[in-house]
C-alpha cells in the first residue's frame, strides 16, 4: 500500500458525510472477548467526530509522512506501518466479526476496568474502517487508588468507574490492510516475537541457499532479541539478494569496506564467510540490507537503514523531460 492509497481509502470513508455511523466495541482483558458498548447516540456522534479529526491529524494532513511495511521497518521518523505478517495471538481480535450478533457489554458481568482495548467501527456498509485503541491506565478512572470528587461542596470518595475517551489510537484497518502508527504495541503483544522469529527463519533460508556462510547458526542464536529478529526478517527484501549479487563480489566487499574489513573470517579457500562474533553477525545482516553506502559526490562512506529507492522516479522524470 502506498501513502496515497492509504489516504484514498480513508477519504472514501470520511467523505460519506451524514451517512456515516459509529459503533464502539470493548475487548475484555485476558479473554479477548469482544462486546458492544451501549453508548448514547449524542455521545456516539461526539466520539465519531473526535476520531475522524484524529485520523486527519495523525495521517491525512501529515506532510511527508511515509508508509513502510512492518517486514521492512527501519528507524526513520514520520512513518506509519503497513502490517504484512501474520497477526500475533495477542492481536487476533483485530479480525473479529463485528455485527448484530456481537454480545453487549453488561455491567452485571464486567466492569470498565476489565476493558483492555476498544474497537471503533466507523463508516457505512459500503465503506468503513476500524480504529484500534489500547486503553492506558489513565483512561479508566476508579480502578485503583483512593479518589475523591466534589459532592455538595464537600469531597467524598468516588466509588464508581469512568471510561475516558481520548483521540489517540494505535492502529486502524482500511481496505483490508492493518496500519499501525508505531511498532511499540506490536512488540509488546503476546505472540509477536514468535511471528518475527518464524519469519526470520524463512529469511535465513534464502541466505543458506546462497552457500555464502559456513553456518547460519550464529545468527539463529541471536533471534531471541526481537529487534535483531526484525532486522533478519527485513533481508527477505534485500537488494543484495534480489539483484543476485555474486558471492565473490559480496566477500570482496566485506574484505574492503572500512566498516567491515577485518570484522569477519573466511574459509581457507575464501569461498565462505565465517561469522565468529556477535558483531560480525550484526554487520552481515546490515550489509544484506545494503546499509553501507558511498556518496558519488564526495566518496564519503555512510551507514543508513532508511533508504528510499529513487531510480524509477528519476527515470520517469527523464522521460518527461525528453518528451
PDB file of C-alpha atoms in Angstrom:
ATOM      1  CA  UNK A   1       0.000   0.000   0.000  1.00  0.00           C
ATOM      2  CA  UNK A   2       1.287   3.449  -0.915  1.00  0.00           C
ATOM      3  CA  UNK A   3       0.607   6.523   1.173  1.00  0.00           C
ATOM      4  CA  UNK A   4      -1.759   7.823  -1.496  1.00  0.00           C
ATOM      5  CA  UNK A   5      -3.692   4.534  -1.483  1.00  0.00           C
ATOM      6  CA  UNK A   6      -3.969   4.811   2.292  1.00  0.00           C
ATOM      7  CA  UNK A   7      -5.286   8.372   2.091  1.00  0.00           C
ATOM      8  CA  UNK A   8      -7.717   7.421  -0.674  1.00  0.00           C
ATOM      9  CA  UNK A   9      -9.062   4.554   1.418  1.00  0.00           C
ATOM     10  CA  UNK A  10      -9.517   6.795   4.440  1.00  0.00           C
ATOM     11  CA  UNK A  11     -11.203   9.521   2.403  1.00  0.00           C
ATOM     12  CA  UNK A  12     -13.646   7.013   0.948  1.00  0.00           C
ATOM     13  CA  UNK A  13     -14.933   6.569   4.478  1.00  0.00           C
ATOM     14  CA  UNK A  14     -14.625  10.159   5.690  1.00  0.00           C
ATOM     15  CA  UNK A  15     -16.293  11.683   2.630  1.00  0.00           C
ATOM     16  CA  UNK A  16     -19.593   9.836   3.127  1.00  0.00           C
ATOM     17  CA  UNK A  17     -20.952  12.732   5.163  1.00  0.00           C
ATOM     18  CA  UNK A  18     -24.107  12.195   7.197  1.00  0.00           C
ATOM     19  CA  UNK A  19     -24.358   8.564   6.105  1.00  0.00           C
ATOM     20  CA  UNK A  20     -21.522   7.635   8.467  1.00  0.00           C
ATOM     21  CA  UNK A  21     -22.367   5.806  11.677  1.00  0.00           C
ATOM     22  CA  UNK A  22     -20.159   4.564  14.502  1.00  0.00           C
ATOM     23  CA  UNK A  23     -20.233   1.576  16.838  1.00  0.00           C
ATOM     24  CA  UNK A  24     -17.793   1.064  19.721  1.00  0.00           C
ATOM     25  CA  UNK A  25     -16.723  -2.365  20.947  1.00  0.00           C
ATOM     26  CA  UNK A  26     -14.823  -3.328  24.090  1.00  0.00           C
ATOM     27  CA  UNK A  27     -12.169  -6.048  24.181  1.00  0.00           C
ATOM     28  CA  UNK A  28     -12.099  -7.820  27.526  1.00  0.00           C
ATOM     29  CA  UNK A  29      -8.709  -8.270  29.159  1.00  0.00           C
ATOM     30  CA  UNK A  30      -7.229 -11.811  29.188  1.00  0.00           C
ATOM     31  CA  UNK A  31     -10.134 -13.474  27.344  1.00  0.00           C
ATOM     32  CA  UNK A  32     -10.076 -11.070  24.352  1.00  0.00           C
ATOM     33  CA  UNK A  33     -13.859 -11.336  24.087  1.00  0.00           C
ATOM     34  CA  UNK A  34     -15.359  -8.530  22.024  1.00  0.00           C
ATOM     35  CA  UNK A  35     -18.536  -6.871  23.322  1.00  0.00           C
ATOM     36  CA  UNK A  36     -20.583  -3.977  22.024  1.00  0.00           C
ATOM     37  CA  UNK A  37     -20.785  -0.877  24.210  1.00  0.00           C
ATOM     38  CA  UNK A  38     -24.219   0.691  24.578  1.00  0.00           C
ATOM     39  CA  UNK A  39     -23.465   4.408  24.193  1.00  0.00           C
ATOM     40  CA  UNK A  40     -25.951   7.264  23.961  1.00  0.00           C
ATOM     41  CA  UNK A  41     -26.472   8.448  20.356  1.00  0.00           C
ATOM     42  CA  UNK A  42     -25.388  12.027  21.075  1.00  0.00           C
ATOM     43  CA  UNK A  43     -22.170  10.796  22.664  1.00  0.00           C
ATOM     44  CA  UNK A  44     -21.536   8.476  19.720  1.00  0.00           C
ATOM     45  CA  UNK A  45     -21.588  11.473  17.376  1.00  0.00           C
ATOM     46  CA  UNK A  46     -19.036  13.229  19.567  1.00  0.00           C
ATOM     47  CA  UNK A  47     -16.813  10.116  19.630  1.00  0.00           C
ATOM     48  CA  UNK A  48     -17.142   9.716  15.875  1.00  0.00           C
ATOM     49  CA  UNK A  49     -16.148  13.317  15.143  1.00  0.00           C
ATOM     50  CA  UNK A  50     -13.248  13.114  17.578  1.00  0.00           C
ATOM     51  CA  UNK A  51     -11.726  10.108  15.820  1.00  0.00           C
ATOM     52  CA  UNK A  52     -12.366  11.464  12.331  1.00  0.00           C
ATOM     53  CA  UNK A  53     -10.418  14.565  13.312  1.00  0.00           C
ATOM     54  CA  UNK A  54      -7.719  12.377  14.808  1.00  0.00           C
ATOM     55  CA  UNK A  55      -7.329  10.443  11.533  1.00  0.00           C
ATOM     56  CA  UNK A  56      -6.841  13.728   9.725  1.00  0.00           C
ATOM     57  CA  UNK A  57      -4.365  14.991  12.320  1.00  0.00           C
ATOM     58  CA  UNK A  58      -2.303  11.816  12.551  1.00  0.00           C
ATOM     59  CA  UNK A  59      -2.293  10.627   8.932  1.00  0.00           C
ATOM     60  CA  UNK A  60      -4.074  12.545   6.188  1.00  0.00           C
ATOM     61  CA  UNK A  61      -2.740  16.022   6.968  1.00  0.00           C
ATOM     62  CA  UNK A  62       0.777  14.980   7.994  1.00  0.00           C
ATOM     63  CA  UNK A  63       3.215  16.292   5.412  1.00  0.00           C
ATOM     64  CA  UNK A  64       5.976  13.994   4.115  1.00  0.00           C
ATOM     65  CA  UNK A  65       4.707  11.044   6.124  1.00  0.00           C
ATOM     66  CA  UNK A  66       5.758   7.687   4.665  1.00  0.00           C
ATOM     67  CA  UNK A  67       4.255   4.214   4.939  1.00  0.00           C
ATOM     68  CA  UNK A  68       6.566   1.220   5.345  1.00  0.00           C
ATOM     69  CA  UNK A  69       5.808  -2.489   5.631  1.00  0.00           C
ATOM     70  CA  UNK A  70       6.466  -3.938   9.081  1.00  0.00           C
ATOM     71  CA  UNK A  71       8.750  -6.547   7.493  1.00  0.00           C
ATOM     72  CA  UNK A  72      10.862  -3.681   6.099  1.00  0.00           C
ATOM     73  CA  UNK A  73      10.605  -1.308   9.072  1.00  0.00           C
ATOM     74  CA  UNK A  74      13.589   0.862   9.914  1.00  0.00           C
ATOM     75  CA  UNK A  75      14.251   3.733  12.297  1.00  0.00           C
ATOM     76  CA  UNK A  76      13.059   6.621  10.141  1.00  0.00           C
ATOM     77  CA  UNK A  77      10.728   9.198  11.689  1.00  0.00           C
ATOM     78  CA  UNK A  78       7.293  10.364  10.489  1.00  0.00           C
ATOM     79  CA  UNK A  79       6.255   6.868   9.420  1.00  0.00           C
ATOM     80  CA  UNK A  80       3.232   4.597   9.696  1.00  0.00           C
ATOM     81  CA  UNK A  81       3.495   0.848   9.189  1.00  0.00           C
ATOM     82  CA  UNK A  82       1.574  -1.500   6.930  1.00  0.00           C
ATOM     83  CA  UNK A  83       1.248  -4.884   8.632  1.00  0.00           C
ATOM     84  CA  UNK A  84       2.266  -7.605   6.170  1.00  0.00           C
ATOM     85  CA  UNK A  85       2.829 -10.539   8.551  1.00  0.00           C
ATOM     86  CA  UNK A  86       0.603 -12.959  10.425  1.00  0.00           C
ATOM     87  CA  UNK A  87      -1.204 -11.219  13.281  1.00  0.00           C
ATOM     88  CA  UNK A  88       0.205 -12.218  16.680  1.00  0.00           C
ATOM     89  CA  UNK A  89      -2.015 -14.161  19.051  1.00  0.00           C
ATOM     90  CA  UNK A  90      -2.429 -11.143  21.319  1.00  0.00           C
ATOM     91  CA  UNK A  91      -3.968  -9.106  18.490  1.00  0.00           C
ATOM     92  CA  UNK A  92      -6.087 -11.839  16.868  1.00  0.00           C
ATOM     93  CA  UNK A  93      -9.210  -9.939  17.999  1.00  0.00           C
ATOM     94  CA  UNK A  94      -8.377  -7.335  15.323  1.00  0.00           C
ATOM     95  CA  UNK A  95     -10.001  -9.740  12.858  1.00  0.00           C
ATOM     96  CA  UNK A  96     -13.152 -10.305  14.934  1.00  0.00           C
ATOM     97  CA  UNK A  97     -16.503 -10.405  13.170  1.00  0.00           C
ATOM     98  CA  UNK A  98     -18.439  -7.340  14.333  1.00  0.00           C
ATOM     99  CA  UNK A  99     -22.164  -7.410  13.688  1.00  0.00           C
ATOM    100  CA  UNK A 100     -25.579  -7.524  15.384  1.00  0.00           C
ATOM    101  CA  UNK A 101     -24.721 -10.919  16.878  1.00  0.00           C
ATOM    102  CA  UNK A 102     -21.810  -9.452  18.860  1.00  0.00           C
ATOM    103  CA  UNK A 103     -22.857  -9.623  22.541  1.00  0.00           C
ATOM    104  CA  UNK A 104     -23.443  -6.423  24.511  1.00  0.00           C
ATOM    105  CA  UNK A 105     -21.181  -5.294  27.324  1.00  0.00           C
ATOM    106  CA  UNK A 106     -23.079  -5.884  30.564  1.00  0.00           C
ATOM    107  CA  UNK A 107     -22.245  -4.291  33.911  1.00  0.00           C
ATOM    108  CA  UNK A 108     -23.659  -7.407  35.563  1.00  0.00           C
ATOM    109  CA  UNK A 109     -20.803  -9.467  34.161  1.00  0.00           C
ATOM    110  CA  UNK A 110     -17.994  -6.949  33.635  1.00  0.00           C
ATOM    111  CA  UNK A 111     -16.515  -3.731  34.977  1.00  0.00           C
ATOM    112  CA  UNK A 112     -14.986  -0.913  32.952  1.00  0.00           C
ATOM    113  CA  UNK A 113     -11.657  -1.900  34.435  1.00  0.00           C
ATOM    114  CA  UNK A 114     -11.973  -5.236  32.580  1.00  0.00           C
ATOM    115  CA  UNK A 115     -11.626  -3.459  29.230  1.00  0.00           C
ATOM    116  CA  UNK A 116      -8.218  -3.822  27.619  1.00  0.00           C
ATOM    117  CA  UNK A 117      -8.872  -2.197  24.239  1.00  0.00           C
ATOM    118  CA  UNK A 118     -11.516  -0.513  22.128  1.00  0.00           C
ATOM    119  CA  UNK A 119     -12.512  -1.117  18.526  1.00  0.00           C
ATOM    120  CA  UNK A 120     -14.279   1.814  16.900  1.00  0.00           C
ATOM    121  CA  UNK A 121     -16.064   0.868  13.660  1.00  0.00           C
ATOM    122  CA  UNK A 122     -16.834   3.926  11.523  1.00  0.00           C
ATOM    123  CA  UNK A 123     -18.472   4.233   8.111  1.00  0.00           C
ATOM    124  CA  UNK A 124     -21.251   2.714   6.047  1.00  0.00           C
ATOM    125  CA  UNK A 125     -21.957  -0.787   4.774  1.00  0.00           C
ATOM    126  CA  UNK A 126     -20.060   0.087   1.591  1.00  0.00           C
ATOM    127  CA  UNK A 127     -17.003   1.882   3.018  1.00  0.00           C
ATOM    128  CA  UNK A 128     -15.883   1.535   6.627  1.00  0.00           C
ATOM    129  CA  UNK A 129     -12.798   1.375   8.763  1.00  0.00           C
ATOM    130  CA  UNK A 130     -11.848   0.125  12.196  1.00  0.00           C
ATOM    131  CA  UNK A 131      -9.803   2.026  14.744  1.00  0.00           C
ATOM    132  CA  UNK A 132      -7.945   0.060  17.411  1.00  0.00           C
ATOM    133  CA  UNK A 133      -7.098   1.684  20.703  1.00  0.00           C
ATOM    134  CA  UNK A 134      -5.399   0.059  23.688  1.00  0.00           C
ATOM    135  CA  UNK A 135      -6.538   1.760  26.880  1.00  0.00           C
ATOM    136  CA  UNK A 136      -3.936   3.285  29.144  1.00  0.00           C
ATOM    137  CA  UNK A 137      -4.353   3.212  32.955  1.00  0.00           C
ATOM    138  CA  UNK A 138      -5.391   6.886  32.986  1.00  0.00           C
ATOM    139  CA  UNK A 139      -8.301   6.204  30.604  1.00  0.00           C
ATOM    140  CA  UNK A 140     -10.224   4.135  33.155  1.00  0.00           C
ATOM    141  CA  UNK A 141     -10.748   6.091  36.367  1.00  0.00           C
ATOM    142  CA  UNK A 142     -11.647   4.321  39.573  1.00  0.00           C
ATOM    143  CA  UNK A 143      -9.787   1.065  39.038  1.00  0.00           C
ATOM    144  CA  UNK A 144      -7.298   1.672  41.837  1.00  0.00           C
ATOM    145  CA  UNK A 145      -6.167   4.109  44.490  1.00  0.00           C
ATOM    146  CA  UNK A 146      -8.362   6.432  46.514  1.00  0.00           C
ATOM    147  CA  UNK A 147     -10.359   9.014  44.515  1.00  0.00           C
ATOM    148  CA  UNK A 148     -12.324  11.990  45.812  1.00  0.00           C
ATOM    149  CA  UNK A 149     -14.897  14.065  43.956  1.00  0.00           C
ATOM    150  CA  UNK A 150     -16.986  17.130  44.682  1.00  0.00           C
ATOM    151  CA  UNK A 151     -20.372  16.429  46.255  1.00  0.00           C
ATOM    152  CA  UNK A 152     -22.462  19.203  47.905  1.00  0.00           C
ATOM    153  CA  UNK A 153     -19.406  21.419  48.418  1.00  0.00           C
ATOM    154  CA  UNK A 154     -17.540  18.569  50.060  1.00  0.00           C
ATOM    155  CA  UNK A 155     -15.067  15.965  48.854  1.00  0.00           C
ATOM    156  CA  UNK A 156     -16.370  12.434  49.089  1.00  0.00           C
ATOM    157  CA  UNK A 157     -14.931   9.132  47.981  1.00  0.00           C
ATOM    158  CA  UNK A 158     -15.634   8.303  44.360  1.00  0.00           C
ATOM    159  CA  UNK A 159     -16.668   4.652  44.261  1.00  0.00           C
ATOM    160  CA  UNK A 160     -17.593   4.210  40.610  1.00  0.00           C
ATOM    161  CA  UNK A 161     -15.606   3.855  37.386  1.00  0.00           C
ATOM    162  CA  UNK A 162     -15.348   6.179  34.398  1.00  0.00           C
ATOM    163  CA  UNK A 163     -14.238   5.374  30.853  1.00  0.00           C
ATOM    164  CA  UNK A 164     -12.394   8.314  29.309  1.00  0.00           C
ATOM    165  CA  UNK A 165     -12.266   8.651  25.512  1.00  0.00           C
ATOM    166  CA  UNK A 166      -9.189  10.334  24.054  1.00  0.00           C
ATOM    167  CA  UNK A 167      -8.374  10.802  20.337  1.00  0.00           C
ATOM    168  CA  UNK A 168      -5.195   8.723  20.408  1.00  0.00           C
ATOM    169  CA  UNK A 169      -5.225   5.306  18.736  1.00  0.00           C
ATOM    170  CA  UNK A 170      -2.708   2.592  17.881  1.00  0.00           C
ATOM    171  CA  UNK A 171      -3.828   1.140  14.566  1.00  0.00           C
ATOM    172  CA  UNK A 172      -6.602   1.039  12.008  1.00  0.00           C
ATOM    173  CA  UNK A 173      -7.987  -1.304   9.386  1.00  0.00           C
ATOM    174  CA  UNK A 174      -8.775   0.213   5.989  1.00  0.00           C
ATOM    175  CA  UNK A 175      -9.226  -1.613   2.675  1.00  0.00           C
ATOM    176  CA  UNK A 176      -8.381  -4.921   4.421  1.00  0.00           C
ATOM    177  CA  UNK A 177      -4.978  -3.535   5.441  1.00  0.00           C
ATOM    178  CA  UNK A 178      -3.833  -3.045   9.040  1.00  0.00           C
ATOM    179  CA  UNK A 179      -1.861   0.158   9.554  1.00  0.00           C
ATOM    180  CA  UNK A 180      -0.014   0.838  12.821  1.00  0.00           C
ATOM    181  CA  UNK A 181       1.020   4.285  13.975  1.00  0.00           C
ATOM    182  CA  UNK A 182       4.089   2.842  15.698  1.00  0.00           C
ATOM    183  CA  UNK A 183       5.609  -0.545  16.490  1.00  0.00           C
ATOM    184  CA  UNK A 184       5.525  -0.386  20.287  1.00  0.00           C
ATOM    185  CA  UNK A 185       2.133  -2.072  20.664  1.00  0.00           C
ATOM    186  CA  UNK A 186       3.165  -4.825  18.257  1.00  0.00           C
ATOM    187  CA  UNK A 187       6.433  -5.525  20.023  1.00  0.00           C
ATOM    188  CA  UNK A 188       4.633  -5.826  23.380  1.00  0.00           C
ATOM    189  CA  UNK A 189       1.885  -8.073  22.015  1.00  0.00           C
ATOM    190  CA  UNK A 190       1.739 -11.704  23.066  1.00  0.00           C
ATOM    191  CA  UNK A 191       2.884 -13.899  20.187  1.00  0.00           C
ATOM    192  CA  UNK A 192       4.565 -11.170  18.136  1.00  0.00           C
ATOM    193  CA  UNK A 193       8.053 -12.455  18.912  1.00  0.00           C
ATOM    194  CA  UNK A 194       7.049 -15.934  17.704  1.00  0.00           C
ATOM    195  CA  UNK A 195       5.785 -14.432  14.436  1.00  0.00           C
ATOM    196  CA  UNK A 196       9.008 -12.488  13.935  1.00  0.00           C
ATOM    197  CA  UNK A 197      11.266 -15.470  14.688  1.00  0.00           C
ATOM    198  CA  UNK A 198       9.306 -17.660  12.281  1.00  0.00           C
ATOM    199  CA  UNK A 199       9.612 -15.051   9.529  1.00  0.00           C
ATOM    200  CA  UNK A 200      13.297 -14.511  10.340  1.00  0.00           C
ATOM    201  CA  UNK A 201      13.998 -18.222   9.873  1.00  0.00           C
ATOM    202  CA  UNK A 202      12.250 -18.068   6.496  1.00  0.00           C
ATOM    203  CA  UNK A 203      14.524 -15.173   5.510  1.00  0.00           C
ATOM    204  CA  UNK A 204      17.595 -17.114   6.631  1.00  0.00           C
ATOM    205  CA  UNK A 205      16.685 -19.938   4.264  1.00  0.00           C
ATOM    206  CA  UNK A 206      17.327 -17.502   1.413  1.00  0.00           C
ATOM    207  CA  UNK A 207      20.821 -16.861   2.794  1.00  0.00           C
ATOM    208  CA  UNK A 208      21.513 -20.565   3.313  1.00  0.00           C
ATOM    209  CA  UNK A 209      20.602 -21.215  -0.318  1.00  0.00           C
ATOM    210  CA  UNK A 210      23.447 -18.926  -1.416  1.00  0.00           C
ATOM    211  CA  UNK A 211      26.099 -21.028   0.297  1.00  0.00           C
ATOM    212  CA  UNK A 212      27.718 -17.743   1.294  1.00  0.00           C
ATOM    213  CA  UNK A 213      28.039 -18.569   5.010  1.00  0.00           C
ATOM    214  CA  UNK A 214      29.822 -21.509   6.549  1.00  0.00           C
ATOM    215  CA  UNK A 215      26.941 -21.593   9.077  1.00  0.00           C
ATOM    216  CA  UNK A 216      23.876 -19.515   9.942  1.00  0.00           C
ATOM    217  CA  UNK A 217      23.709 -20.893  13.482  1.00  0.00           C
ATOM    218  CA  UNK A 218      25.324 -17.798  14.980  1.00  0.00           C
ATOM    219  CA  UNK A 219      22.532 -15.637  13.537  1.00  0.00           C
ATOM    220  CA  UNK A 220      19.863 -18.087  14.743  1.00  0.00           C
ATOM    221  CA  UNK A 221      21.297 -17.837  18.263  1.00  0.00           C
ATOM    222  CA  UNK A 222      20.585 -14.073  18.276  1.00  0.00           C
ATOM    223  CA  UNK A 223      16.939 -14.317  17.200  1.00  0.00           C
ATOM    224  CA  UNK A 224      15.831 -14.255  20.837  1.00  0.00           C
ATOM    225  CA  UNK A 225      16.109 -10.459  20.640  1.00  0.00           C
ATOM    226  CA  UNK A 226      13.058  -9.094  18.820  1.00  0.00           C
ATOM    227  CA  UNK A 227      14.891  -6.050  17.479  1.00  0.00           C
ATOM    228  CA  UNK A 228      17.558  -8.194  15.820  1.00  0.00           C
ATOM    229  CA  UNK A 229      14.999 -10.732  14.568  1.00  0.00           C
ATOM    230  CA  UNK A 230      13.103  -7.899  12.834  1.00  0.00           C
ATOM    231  CA  UNK A 231      16.300  -6.929  11.008  1.00  0.00           C
ATOM    232  CA  UNK A 232      16.698 -10.509   9.833  1.00  0.00           C
ATOM    233  CA  UNK A 233      13.092 -10.557   8.575  1.00  0.00           C
ATOM    234  CA  UNK A 234      13.872  -7.454   6.536  1.00  0.00           C
ATOM    235  CA  UNK A 235      16.577  -9.188   4.477  1.00  0.00           C
ATOM    236  CA  UNK A 236      13.962 -11.183   2.576  1.00  0.00           C
ATOM    237  CA  UNK A 237      13.646  -7.963   0.545  1.00  0.00           C
ATOM    238  CA  UNK A 238      17.400  -7.430   0.461  1.00  0.00           C
ATOM    239  CA  UNK A 239      18.555  -5.630  -2.712  1.00  0.00           C
ATOM    240  CA  UNK A 240      21.698  -7.767  -2.479  1.00  0.00           C
ATOM    241  CA  UNK A 241      19.614 -10.937  -2.782  1.00  0.00           C
ATOM    242  CA  UNK A 242      17.063  -9.571  -5.239  1.00  0.00           C
ATOM    243  CA  UNK A 243      19.811  -8.398  -7.623  1.00  0.00           C
ATOM    244  CA  UNK A 244      21.606 -11.745  -7.184  1.00  0.00           C
ATOM    245  CA  UNK A 245      24.967 -10.195  -6.372  1.00  0.00           C
ATOM    246  CA  UNK A 246      27.623 -12.947  -6.787  1.00  0.00           C
ATOM    247  CA  UNK A 247      29.150 -14.422  -3.625  1.00  0.00           C
ATOM    248  CA  UNK A 248      32.703 -13.444  -4.602  1.00  0.00           C
ATOM    249  CA  UNK A 249      31.591  -9.830  -5.036  1.00  0.00           C
ATOM    250  CA  UNK A 250      29.928  -9.850  -1.603  1.00  0.00           C
ATOM    251  CA  UNK A 251      33.013 -11.377   0.005  1.00  0.00           C
ATOM    252  CA  UNK A 252      35.264  -8.790  -1.652  1.00  0.00           C
ATOM    253  CA  UNK A 253      33.010  -6.043  -0.289  1.00  0.00           C
ATOM    254  CA  UNK A 254      33.278  -7.412   3.268  1.00  0.00           C
ATOM    255  CA  UNK A 255      37.068  -7.521   2.967  1.00  0.00           C
ATOM    256  CA  UNK A 256      37.467  -3.964   1.668  1.00  0.00           C
ATOM    257  CA  UNK A 257      34.709  -1.752   3.084  1.00  0.00           C
ATOM    258  CA  UNK A 258      36.044   0.267   6.073  1.00  0.00           C
ATOM    259  CA  UNK A 259      33.106  -0.729   8.292  1.00  0.00           C
ATOM    260  CA  UNK A 260      33.506  -4.447   7.526  1.00  0.00           C
ATOM    261  CA  UNK A 261      37.212  -5.062   6.919  1.00  0.00           C
ATOM    262  CA  UNK A 262      38.777  -7.428   9.491  1.00  0.00           C
ATOM    263  CA  UNK A 263      35.402  -7.948  11.181  1.00  0.00           C
ATOM    264  CA  UNK A 264      34.754 -11.358   9.603  1.00  0.00           C
ATOM    265  CA  UNK A 265      36.669 -14.560   8.964  1.00  0.00           C
ATOM    266  CA  UNK A 266      36.707 -16.759   5.879  1.00  0.00           C
ATOM    267  CA  UNK A 267      37.151 -20.408   4.991  1.00  0.00           C
ATOM    268  CA  UNK A 268      40.617 -21.476   3.803  1.00  0.00           C
ATOM    269  CA  UNK A 269      39.585 -21.316   0.162  1.00  0.00           C
ATOM    270  CA  UNK A 270      37.971 -17.886   0.701  1.00  0.00           C
ATOM    271  CA  UNK A 271      34.603 -19.014  -0.671  1.00  0.00           C
ATOM    272  CA  UNK A 272      32.549 -18.619   2.504  1.00  0.00           C
ATOM    273  CA  UNK A 273      32.207 -16.151   5.362  1.00  0.00           C
ATOM    274  CA  UNK A 274      32.573 -17.258   8.975  1.00  0.00           C
ATOM    275  CA  UNK A 275      30.558 -15.154  11.449  1.00  0.00           C
ATOM    276  CA  UNK A 276      32.548 -15.813  14.587  1.00  0.00           C
ATOM    277  CA  UNK A 277      31.350 -12.901  16.767  1.00  0.00           C
ATOM    278  CA  UNK A 278      28.097 -11.147  17.624  1.00  0.00           C
ATOM    279  CA  UNK A 279      29.419  -8.012  15.913  1.00  0.00           C
ATOM    280  CA  UNK A 280      30.194  -9.865  12.682  1.00  0.00           C
ATOM    281  CA  UNK A 281      26.682 -11.344  12.598  1.00  0.00           C
ATOM    282  CA  UNK A 282      25.058  -7.950  13.102  1.00  0.00           C
ATOM    283  CA  UNK A 283      27.277  -6.376  10.437  1.00  0.00           C
ATOM    284  CA  UNK A 284      26.483  -9.164   7.992  1.00  0.00           C
ATOM    285  CA  UNK A 285      22.725  -8.602   8.367  1.00  0.00           C
ATOM    286  CA  UNK A 286      23.266  -4.856   7.995  1.00  0.00           C
ATOM    287  CA  UNK A 287      25.272  -5.492   4.812  1.00  0.00           C
ATOM    288  CA  UNK A 288      22.459  -7.587   3.310  1.00  0.00           C
ATOM    289  CA  UNK A 289      20.182  -4.625   3.993  1.00  0.00           C
ATOM    290  CA  UNK A 290      22.607  -2.639   1.812  1.00  0.00           C
ATOM    291  CA  UNK A 291      23.107  -0.188   4.668  1.00  0.00           C
ATOM    292  CA  UNK A 292      26.718   0.666   3.790  1.00  0.00           C
ATOM    293  CA  UNK A 293      26.556   3.482   1.246  1.00  0.00           C
ATOM    294  CA  UNK A 294      29.054   5.665  -0.579  1.00  0.00           C
ATOM    295  CA  UNK A 295      28.344   9.188  -1.809  1.00  0.00           C
ATOM    296  CA  UNK A 296      29.019   9.531  -5.544  1.00  0.00           C
ATOM    297  CA  UNK A 297      29.637  13.232  -4.982  1.00  0.00           C
ATOM    298  CA  UNK A 298      32.097  13.130  -2.076  1.00  0.00           C
ATOM    299  CA  UNK A 299      33.126   9.436  -1.977  1.00  0.00           C
ATOM    300  CA  UNK A 300      32.270   9.606   1.727  1.00  0.00           C
ATOM    301  CA  UNK A 301      31.126   6.344   3.392  1.00  0.00           C
ATOM    302  CA  UNK A 302      27.777   6.303   5.208  1.00  0.00           C
ATOM    303  CA  UNK A 303      25.556   3.866   7.080  1.00  0.00           C
ATOM    304  CA  UNK A 304      21.800   4.117   6.612  1.00  0.00           C
ATOM    305  CA  UNK A 305      18.968   1.694   7.333  1.00  0.00           C
ATOM    306  CA  UNK A 306      16.377   4.061   5.831  1.00  0.00           C
ATOM    307  CA  UNK A 307      16.621   4.090   2.063  1.00  0.00           C
ATOM    308  CA  UNK A 308      14.012   5.167  -0.473  1.00  0.00           C
ATOM    309  CA  UNK A 309      14.684   3.867  -3.963  1.00  0.00           C
ATOM    310  CA  UNK A 310      14.502   6.799  -6.391  1.00  0.00           C
ATOM    311  CA  UNK A 311      15.620   5.073  -9.574  1.00  0.00           C
ATOM    312  CA  UNK A 312      12.130   4.705 -11.055  1.00  0.00           C
ATOM    313  CA  UNK A 313      11.209   8.282 -10.138  1.00  0.00           C
ATOM    314  CA  UNK A 314      14.353   9.636 -11.789  1.00  0.00           C
ATOM    315  CA  UNK A 315      13.770   7.577 -14.921  1.00  0.00           C
ATOM    316  CA  UNK A 316      10.199   8.840 -15.192  1.00  0.00           C
ATOM    317  CA  UNK A 317      11.346  12.449 -14.808  1.00  0.00           C
ATOM    318  CA  UNK A 318      13.965  11.940 -17.502  1.00  0.00           C
ATOM    319  CA  UNK A 319      11.357  10.521 -19.882  1.00  0.00           C
ATOM    320  CA  UNK A 320       9.097  13.523 -19.250  1.00  0.00           C
ATOM    321  CA  UNK A 321      11.956  15.949 -19.879  1.00  0.00           C
ATOM    322  CA  UNK A 322      12.877  14.177 -23.129  1.00  0.00           C
ATOM    323  CA  UNK A 323       9.306  14.465 -24.350  1.00  0.00           C
TER     324      UNK A 323
END
